[in-house]
PDB file of C-alpha atoms in Angstrom:
ATOM      1  CA  MET A   1       8.418   4.320   3.545  1.00 95.00           C
ATOM      2  CA  PHE A   2       4.665   4.212   3.746  1.00 98.00           C
ATOM      3  CA  VAL A   3       1.846   1.940   4.778  1.00 98.00           C
ATOM      4  CA  ILE A   4      -1.361   2.506   2.856  1.00 98.00           C
ATOM      5  CA  LEU A   5      -4.518   1.286   4.563  1.00 98.00           C
ATOM      6  CA  LEU A   6      -7.521   0.822   2.293  1.00 98.00           C
ATOM      7  CA  ARG A   7     -10.556   0.283   4.526  1.00 98.00           C
ATOM      8  CA  PHE A   8     -13.866  -0.692   2.970  1.00 98.00           C
ATOM      9  CA  SER A   9     -16.606   1.919   3.058  1.00 97.00           C
ATOM     10  CA  GLY A  10     -20.350   1.555   2.704  1.00 95.00           C
ATOM     11  CA  GLU A  11     -19.724   1.025  -1.043  1.00 95.00           C
ATOM     12  CA  LYS A  12     -17.974  -2.327  -0.399  1.00 96.00           C
ATOM     13  CA  ASP A  13     -20.541  -4.133  -2.577  1.00 96.00           C
ATOM     14  CA  ARG A  14     -19.054  -2.402  -5.642  1.00 97.00           C
ATOM     15  CA  ALA A  15     -15.612  -3.963  -5.104  1.00 97.00           C
ATOM     16  CA  ALA A  16     -16.229  -6.892  -7.468  1.00 97.00           C
ATOM     17  CA  GLU A  17     -17.064  -4.632 -10.413  1.00 98.00           C
ATOM     18  CA  LEU A  18     -13.909  -2.537  -9.870  1.00 98.00           C
ATOM     19  CA  MET A  19     -11.520  -5.385  -8.986  1.00 97.00           C
ATOM     20  CA  GLY A  20      -9.943  -5.555 -12.465  1.00 98.00           C
ATOM     21  CA  GLY A  21      -9.022  -1.874 -12.404  1.00 98.00           C
ATOM     22  CA  HIS A  22      -7.793  -2.117  -8.826  1.00 98.00           C
ATOM     23  CA  ASN A  23      -5.573  -5.104  -9.692  1.00 98.00           C
ATOM     24  CA  ALA A  24      -4.173  -3.247 -12.733  1.00 98.00           C
ATOM     25  CA  TRP A  25      -3.437  -0.260 -10.473  1.00 98.00           C
ATOM     26  CA  LEU A  26      -1.609  -2.556  -8.018  1.00 98.00           C
ATOM     27  CA  ALA A  27       0.373  -4.131 -10.882  1.00 98.00           C
ATOM     28  CA  ARG A  28       1.547  -0.666 -12.006  1.00 98.00           C
ATOM     29  CA  GLY A  29       2.694   0.115  -8.465  1.00 98.00           C
ATOM     30  CA  PHE A  30       4.766  -3.082  -8.361  1.00 98.00           C
ATOM     31  CA  ALA A  31       6.121  -2.553 -11.905  1.00 98.00           C
ATOM     32  CA  ASP A  32       7.172   0.992 -10.966  1.00 98.00           C
ATOM     33  CA  GLY A  33       9.071  -0.347  -7.947  1.00 97.00           C
ATOM     34  CA  VAL A  34       6.954   1.631  -5.488  1.00 98.00           C
ATOM     35  CA  PHE A  35       4.885  -1.175  -3.980  1.00 98.00           C
ATOM     36  CA  LEU A  36       6.715  -3.863  -2.004  1.00 96.00           C
ATOM     37  CA  LEU A  37       3.805  -5.824  -0.572  1.00 97.00           C
ATOM     38  CA  ALA A  38       0.030  -5.816  -0.814  1.00 98.00           C
ATOM     39  CA  GLY A  39      -2.540  -7.892   0.987  1.00 98.00           C
ATOM     40  CA  SER A  40      -5.944  -8.077   2.604  1.00 97.00           C
ATOM     41  CA  LEU A  41      -6.887  -6.736   6.005  1.00 97.00           C
ATOM     42  CA  GLN A  42      -8.707  -9.457   7.905  1.00 96.00           C
ATOM     43  CA  PRO A  43     -11.479 -10.238   8.360  1.00 96.00           C
ATOM     44  CA  LYS A  44     -12.506  -8.712   5.017  1.00 93.00           C
ATOM     45  CA  LEU A  45     -11.838  -5.153   6.184  1.00 97.00           C
ATOM     46  CA  GLY A  46      -9.982  -3.932   3.088  1.00 97.00           C
ATOM     47  CA  GLY A  47      -6.323  -3.980   2.142  1.00 98.00           C
ATOM     48  CA  ALA A  48      -2.866  -2.726   3.006  1.00 98.00           C
ATOM     49  CA  ILE A  49       0.151  -1.833   0.879  1.00 98.00           C
ATOM     50  CA  LEU A  50       3.786  -1.267   1.815  1.00 97.00           C
ATOM     51  CA  ALA A  51       5.324   1.424  -0.409  1.00 98.00           C
ATOM     52  CA  HIS A  52       8.728   3.065  -0.729  1.00 95.00           C
ATOM     53  CA  ALA A  53      10.897   5.009  -3.184  1.00 94.00           C
ATOM     54  CA  THR A  54       8.361   7.815  -3.497  1.00 97.00           C
ATOM     55  CA  THR A  55       7.321  11.032  -1.788  1.00 97.00           C
ATOM     56  CA  LEU A  56       4.092  11.594   0.112  1.00 98.00           C
ATOM     57  CA  PRO A  57       2.672  13.955  -2.547  1.00 98.00           C
ATOM     58  CA  GLU A  58       3.508  11.460  -5.331  1.00 98.00           C
ATOM     59  CA  LEU A  59       1.950   8.633  -3.342  1.00 98.00           C
ATOM     60  CA  GLN A  60      -1.189  10.641  -2.643  1.00 98.00           C
ATOM     61  CA  VAL A  61      -1.648  11.167  -6.387  1.00 98.00           C
ATOM     62  CA  ARG A  62      -0.993   7.462  -7.069  1.00 98.00           C
ATOM     63  CA  VAL A  63      -3.493   6.361  -4.404  1.00 98.00           C
ATOM     64  CA  SER A  64      -6.149   8.745  -5.726  1.00 98.00           C
ATOM     65  CA  LYS A  65      -5.961   6.887  -9.076  1.00 98.00           C
ATOM     66  CA  ASP A  66      -6.915   3.541  -7.522  1.00 98.00           C
ATOM     67  CA  PRO A  67     -10.440   2.817  -8.804  1.00 98.00           C
ATOM     68  CA  PHE A  68     -11.414   1.653  -5.309  1.00 98.00           C
ATOM     69  CA  VAL A  69     -10.407   5.054  -3.918  1.00 98.00           C
ATOM     70  CA  ALA A  70     -11.807   7.088  -6.828  1.00 98.00           C
ATOM     71  CA  GLU A  71     -15.174   5.327  -6.546  1.00 98.00           C
ATOM     72  CA  ARG A  72     -15.156   5.487  -2.730  1.00 98.00           C
ATOM     73  CA  VAL A  73     -15.211   1.708  -2.274  1.00 98.00           C
ATOM     74  CA  VAL A  74     -12.402   2.191   0.238  1.00 98.00           C
ATOM     75  CA  GLU A  75     -11.148   5.033   2.364  1.00 98.00           C
ATOM     76  CA  ALA A  76      -7.383   5.430   2.063  1.00 98.00           C
ATOM     77  CA  GLU A  77      -5.057   6.328   4.901  1.00 98.00           C
ATOM     78  CA  ILE A  78      -1.350   6.799   4.252  1.00 98.00           C
ATOM     79  CA  LEU A  79       0.987   6.338   7.202  1.00 98.00           C
ATOM     80  CA  SER A  80       4.584   7.534   6.893  1.00 97.00           C
ATOM     81  CA  ILE A  81       7.274   5.414   8.550  1.00 95.00           C
ATOM     82  CA  THR A  82      10.891   6.342   9.147  1.00 93.00           C
ATOM     83  CA  PRO A  83      12.585   2.925   9.291  1.00 91.00           C
ATOM     84  CA  GLY A  84      15.123   2.646  12.080  1.00 92.00           C
ATOM     85  CA  LYS A  85      15.767  -1.093  12.287  1.00 93.00           C
ATOM     86  CA  ALA A  86      15.178  -4.003   9.952  1.00 92.00           C
ATOM     87  CA  ASP A  87      15.950  -7.659   9.575  1.00 94.00           C
ATOM     88  CA  GLU A  88      18.887  -8.214   7.199  1.00 94.00           C
ATOM     89  CA  ARG A  89      16.464  -9.324   4.492  1.00 93.00           C
ATOM     90  CA  LEU A  90      14.868  -5.863   4.568  1.00 90.00           C
ATOM     91  CA  ALA A  91      18.008  -3.804   5.163  1.00 90.00           C
ATOM     92  CA  PHE A  92      17.633  -2.175   1.733  1.00 86.00           C
ATOM     93  CA  LEU A  93      14.738  -0.223   3.233  1.00 86.00           C
ATOM     94  CA  LEU A  94      17.133   1.512   5.594  1.00 86.00           C
ATOM     95  CA  GLY A  95      19.309   2.821   2.794  1.00 75.00           C
ATOM     96  CA  GLY A  96      22.490   1.563   4.420  1.00 54.00           C
ATOM     97  CA  GLY A  97      22.788  -1.924   2.941  1.00 44.00           C
ATOM     98  CA  ALA A  98      22.919  -5.206   4.829  1.00 42.00           C
ATOM     99  CA  SER A  99      25.140  -3.805   7.575  1.00 42.00           C
ATOM    100  CA  ALA A 100      22.313  -1.516   8.660  1.00 45.00           C
ATOM    101  CA  GLY A 101      20.015  -4.427   9.417  1.00 48.00           C
ATOM    102  CA  ILE A 102      19.650  -6.551  12.524  1.00 51.00           C
ATOM    103  CA  ALA A 103      20.968 -10.076  12.309  1.00 43.00           C
ATOM    104  CA  SER A 104      18.259 -12.670  11.775  1.00 40.00           C
ATOM    105  CA  ARG A 105      17.686 -15.278  14.409  1.00 39.00           C
TER     106      ARG A 105
END
């Protein structure tokens, strides 16, 4: 599992012109089943994506194709996480089914 941090660079002003391509790139990630969640870093610092079902090299290639990354509107950082515990609703991320999760409160 991975967290992708997309932090705005000095080229932040170009985000509006590239937003359509960035949104299409995000849509492909969700359609491919790689992206689980995407959202903004506050206050207006960039974005973050939760990804799974991929390898680091594959994800690096995918991230490099984001127009925001390619045009240096954001700087990307990929953090690798080895999930150890999860709420039952996210137990699928552990690979062991619902029994691998922690009971919700």
